[in-house]
Structure formats: structure tokens, C-alpha cells
């Protein structure tokens, strides 16, 4: 067994900030990490991106998130497979996904 001390800054009162509530808040951050950031990196290879200057990285992250959200809204549970499907007809399927075709 090990013991780890973690300090947290929160706007919760001391009565609201129970260990269980703090743990729930911390775990909810991992949901975001696993559902979005991990998918952006594995499906879009975000960490390998060469876009590094100006607002380019932020803009590309927004576009990647938009694509993931559109695929999920269309019922795709495997984002990598959804991206592959869209790439089979790149001038037709993405437009259909967005309702523009």
C-alpha cells in the first residue's frame, strides 16, 4: 500500500468538499481525457502534428473535435473507422455527414 497526498484548489465549501466529491470531480476530468483527447491523438495523430505556430494548433484541435463530435452524432462509436469511412469518398461523405449534400 502507498499513500499519496494531493492538494486541490476548489470553490466548494469545506462541507461540500468531501473526499468522495473531490474524487468524483478529479475522475470526471479523466472522462474528458479518454473521450476526446485520447481519441484526437490516436485517430488524428494530434501529437505528431507539425502545426505549431500562431493559432494553428488551437484551430486544428477545434476542427478535430468538431469531426469527432459529428461522427458521434451520426452514430459512429469507433471514430477511427468513421474517419476511414469518410475518407473513402472525401468529396461526398463528409458533406453528407454535415447535411450539406
XYZ file of C-alpha atoms in Angstrom:
101
model
C 0.000 0.000 0.000
C 1.051 3.545 -0.655
C -0.278 6.873 0.481
C -0.386 9.974 -1.658
C -1.270 13.479 -0.526
C -2.983 15.627 -3.125
C -3.779 19.301 -2.678
C -6.804 20.651 -4.509
C -7.995 24.200 -5.015
C -11.753 24.424 -5.314
C -14.601 26.876 -4.886
C -16.562 24.282 -2.888
C -17.172 24.977 0.796
C -15.480 22.739 3.355
C -18.792 20.903 3.858
C -19.243 20.380 0.114
C -15.643 19.309 -0.488
C -15.891 15.781 0.849
C -13.226 13.300 -0.234
C -15.854 11.485 -2.300
C -16.912 14.675 -4.106
C -13.316 15.725 -4.790
C -12.567 12.236 -6.157
C -15.636 12.459 -8.417
C -14.500 15.825 -9.798
C -10.977 14.524 -10.433
C -12.287 11.361 -12.145
C -14.610 13.425 -14.353
C -11.518 15.087 -15.843
C -10.316 11.651 -16.970
C -13.593 11.121 -18.811
C -12.761 14.179 -20.913
C -9.210 12.938 -21.432
C -10.316 9.471 -22.520
C -13.302 10.530 -24.610
C -11.748 13.426 -26.502
C -8.010 13.986 -26.130
C -7.060 10.320 -26.375
C -9.292 9.910 -29.442
C -7.885 13.067 -31.055
C -4.367 11.760 -30.601
C -4.936 8.163 -31.677
C -7.357 8.768 -34.569
C -5.873 12.041 -35.845
C -2.277 11.672 -34.601
C -2.572 15.073 -32.954
C 0.692 14.770 -31.009
C 2.579 14.211 -34.275
C 1.107 17.339 -35.887
C 3.591 19.767 -37.458
C 1.216 22.713 -36.952
C 2.942 24.712 -34.215
C 2.688 28.452 -34.842
C 0.089 31.141 -34.229
C -3.450 29.918 -33.679
C -2.892 26.881 -35.909
C -2.693 24.287 -33.110
C -5.868 25.608 -31.452
C -7.716 25.754 -34.752
C -6.710 22.216 -35.695
C -7.745 20.911 -32.252
C -11.140 22.576 -32.723
C -11.558 21.024 -36.174
C -10.562 17.586 -34.886
C -13.039 17.858 -32.002
C -15.748 19.007 -34.412
C -15.120 16.000 -36.664
C -15.225 13.590 -33.715
C -18.455 15.112 -32.409
C -20.091 14.966 -35.848
C -19.138 11.304 -36.231
C -20.504 10.500 -32.771
C -23.731 12.379 -33.512
C -24.107 10.262 -36.657
C -23.850 7.097 -34.559
C -20.208 6.144 -35.058
C -18.802 4.507 -31.940
C -15.407 3.785 -33.487
C -14.039 7.171 -34.557
C -11.054 5.728 -36.451
C -13.409 3.534 -38.504
C -15.685 6.525 -39.089
C -12.782 8.602 -40.365
C -11.731 5.779 -42.689
C -15.280 5.522 -43.998
C -15.393 9.272 -44.669
C -12.046 9.116 -46.500
C -13.337 6.563 -48.999
C -15.300 9.336 -50.720
C -13.762 12.550 -49.354
C -15.763 14.917 -51.554
C -19.129 13.306 -50.799
C -19.373 11.535 -47.431
C -18.187 14.368 -45.148
C -20.646 16.750 -46.804
C -23.444 14.200 -46.340
C -22.431 13.794 -42.688
C -22.834 17.550 -42.208
C -26.122 17.625 -44.127
C -24.625 19.707 -46.933
C -25.064 17.234 -49.762
